């Protein structure tokens, strides 16, 4: 059986939590596509010491190992910014395209979260959900996640960081962040994690029939 769930939306809207819960409930494989761009961004920073050469980054993108994708430092704010810079480079997106497309149509069902899953990676996905939340709520959530490693980090700093990243992701020429025309919108601003997950599960269950 091929069944794809495409989850898109801005940073810290709840995509990861929802995707993991869906994957567990329906037995789907889960790919956090942001981790691909984060891994490329972090590698490119190391190689280029801040100056990212698109050709180098693209070569890196095609050669990511499991170790690269599971590095502890991928979740930092710096990795997020580096990711969104390399993600605007067409050769980087091109290098990651086939892997994601194949993943989306694998047997047994798959859920992918990112920015362009419903629009570019898998426009034929059976379910597309665009997850959003207010900027302030997203910044609070992300700050809570990051503060154990960075005790001085304020919600205000995270808010600036998220807005910069969202603006870059939405404005780029290739595969900008936007809802697919047929995506269902899920605003998690006022929802608890459990309620957001329950809504997503219900939407998917309805499509599965
Ligand atoms: O989802 P996450 O915040 O980990 O993604 C990090 C960055 O990777 C995003 O800000 C975006 O620039 C990029 N990205 C992308 N397309 C995707 C997933 C992530 O451009 N499908």
Short mmCIF file of N, CA and C and ligand atoms in Angstrom, two decimals, residues 8-12 15 32-38 74-75 79-88 93 100 113-117 121 142 165-166 168-169 172 174-175 177, ligand 1:
data_model
loop_
_atom_site.label_atom_id
_atom_site.label_comp_id
_atom_site.label_asym_id
_atom_site.label_seq_id
_atom_site.Cartn_x
_atom_site.Cartn_y
_atom_site.Cartn_z
N UNK A 8 3.30 20.23 6.25
CA UNK A 8 4.15 21.41 6.04
C UNK A 8 3.77 22.51 7.03
N UNK A 9 4.63 23.53 7.08
CA UNK A 9 4.34 24.67 7.95
C UNK A 9 5.60 25.29 8.49
N UNK A 10 5.47 26.43 9.15
CA UNK A 10 6.65 27.13 9.66
C UNK A 10 7.29 26.42 10.86
N UNK A 11 8.44 26.93 11.27
CA UNK A 11 9.20 26.33 12.38
C UNK A 11 8.39 26.31 13.68
N UNK A 12 8.52 25.21 14.41
CA UNK A 12 7.95 25.07 15.75
C UNK A 12 6.42 25.20 15.82
N UNK A 15 4.77 20.37 13.85
CA UNK A 15 4.81 19.37 12.79
C UNK A 15 5.46 18.06 13.24
N UNK A 32 11.75 13.40 8.84
CA UNK A 32 11.81 14.82 9.20
C UNK A 32 12.75 15.47 8.19
N UNK A 33 12.19 16.07 7.14
CA UNK A 33 13.06 16.55 6.05
C UNK A 33 13.91 17.75 6.48
N UNK A 34 13.47 18.45 7.53
CA UNK A 34 14.28 19.56 8.04
C UNK A 34 15.65 19.09 8.48
N UNK A 35 15.73 17.84 8.98
CA UNK A 35 17.02 17.34 9.46
C UNK A 35 18.01 17.19 8.29
N UNK A 36 17.50 16.96 7.08
CA UNK A 36 18.39 16.86 5.91
C UNK A 36 19.06 18.23 5.68
N UNK A 37 18.22 19.28 5.68
CA UNK A 37 18.76 20.63 5.43
C UNK A 37 19.64 21.08 6.60
N UNK A 38 19.27 20.69 7.81
CA UNK A 38 20.11 21.04 8.96
C UNK A 38 21.48 20.37 8.85
N UNK A 74 22.30 19.38 15.61
CA UNK A 74 21.39 19.76 14.51
C UNK A 74 20.20 20.59 14.99
N UNK A 75 19.86 20.50 16.27
CA UNK A 75 18.65 21.17 16.74
C UNK A 75 18.88 22.61 17.18
N UNK A 79 22.04 26.01 13.70
CA UNK A 79 21.84 24.98 12.66
C UNK A 79 20.59 25.29 11.85
N UNK A 80 19.54 25.81 12.52
CA UNK A 80 18.30 26.16 11.82
C UNK A 80 18.55 27.27 10.80
N UNK A 81 19.30 28.28 11.21
CA UNK A 81 19.59 29.39 10.28
C UNK A 81 20.46 28.90 9.12
N UNK A 82 21.47 28.08 9.44
CA UNK A 82 22.35 27.56 8.38
C UNK A 82 21.53 26.72 7.41
N UNK A 83 20.58 25.94 7.97
CA UNK A 83 19.72 25.09 7.13
C UNK A 83 18.92 25.96 6.17
N UNK A 84 18.35 27.05 6.68
CA UNK A 84 17.48 27.83 5.81
C UNK A 84 18.29 28.57 4.74
N UNK A 85 19.59 28.82 5.01
CA UNK A 85 20.42 29.45 3.96
C UNK A 85 20.74 28.44 2.85
N UNK A 86 21.16 27.24 3.23
CA UNK A 86 21.46 26.26 2.16
C UNK A 86 20.18 25.80 1.45
N UNK A 87 19.05 25.84 2.19
CA UNK A 87 17.79 25.38 1.60
C UNK A 87 17.30 26.30 0.48
N UNK A 88 17.84 27.51 0.42
CA UNK A 88 17.45 28.44 -0.65
C UNK A 88 18.28 28.21 -1.92
N UNK A 93 18.63 21.67 -3.02
CA UNK A 93 17.29 21.07 -3.07
C UNK A 93 17.26 19.94 -4.10
N UNK A 100 13.82 12.11 -1.17
CA UNK A 100 12.55 12.42 -0.50
C UNK A 100 11.35 11.89 -1.30
N UNK A 113 7.57 15.55 7.04
CA UNK A 113 7.27 16.94 7.39
C UNK A 113 8.36 17.87 6.89
N UNK A 114 7.93 19.09 6.52
CA UNK A 114 8.89 20.06 5.98
C UNK A 114 8.22 21.35 5.57
N UNK A 115 8.63 21.87 4.40
CA UNK A 115 8.07 23.13 3.92
C UNK A 115 7.43 22.98 2.54
N UNK A 116 7.90 21.96 1.77
CA UNK A 116 7.48 21.83 0.36
C UNK A 116 6.99 20.42 0.06
N UNK A 117 6.56 19.69 1.07
CA UNK A 117 6.20 18.28 0.85
C UNK A 117 4.92 18.19 0.00
N UNK A 121 7.53 17.88 -3.24
CA UNK A 121 8.03 16.51 -3.04
C UNK A 121 6.95 15.48 -3.37
N UNK A 142 9.60 26.79 21.14
CA UNK A 142 10.99 26.51 20.74
C UNK A 142 11.97 26.89 21.85
N UNK A 165 13.93 33.23 9.81
CA UNK A 165 13.96 31.95 9.09
C UNK A 165 12.68 31.78 8.25
N UNK A 166 11.53 32.07 8.85
CA UNK A 166 10.26 31.94 8.11
C UNK A 166 10.25 32.86 6.89
N UNK A 168 12.80 33.99 5.18
CA UNK A 168 13.70 33.46 4.14
C UNK A 168 13.04 32.26 3.45
N UNK A 169 12.42 31.39 4.24
CA UNK A 169 11.81 30.17 3.69
C UNK A 169 10.63 30.49 2.77
N UNK A 172 11.97 32.52 -0.79
CA UNK A 172 12.92 31.98 -1.78
C UNK A 172 12.21 31.61 -3.09
N UNK A 174 12.90 28.95 -5.13
CA UNK A 174 12.66 27.52 -5.35
C UNK A 174 11.92 26.93 -4.16
N UNK A 175 10.83 26.25 -4.41
CA UNK A 175 10.07 25.53 -3.39
C UNK A 175 9.86 26.35 -2.11
N UNK A 177 8.13 28.02 1.18
CA UNK A 177 7.18 27.48 2.16
C UNK A 177 5.80 28.07 1.87
O1 LIG B 1 11.89 21.85 10.00
P1 LIG B 1 13.17 22.49 10.44
O2 LIG B 1 12.94 23.72 11.25
O3 LIG B 1 14.10 21.53 11.09
O4 LIG B 1 13.89 22.93 9.08
C1 LIG B 1 15.09 23.67 9.05
C2 LIG B 1 15.14 24.49 7.77
O5 LIG B 1 15.27 23.60 6.65
C3 LIG B 1 13.91 25.32 7.45
O6 LIG B 1 13.94 26.60 8.06
C4 LIG B 1 13.93 25.40 5.94
O7 LIG B 1 14.77 26.43 5.49
C5 LIG B 1 14.59 24.11 5.53
N1 LIG B 1 13.62 23.14 5.01
C6 LIG B 1 13.20 23.27 3.69
N2 LIG B 1 12.37 22.35 3.15
C7 LIG B 1 11.93 21.31 3.87
C8 LIG B 1 12.33 21.17 5.24
C9 LIG B 1 13.17 22.12 5.77
O8 LIG B 1 13.57 24.22 3.01
N3 LIG B 1 11.15 20.39 3.29
#
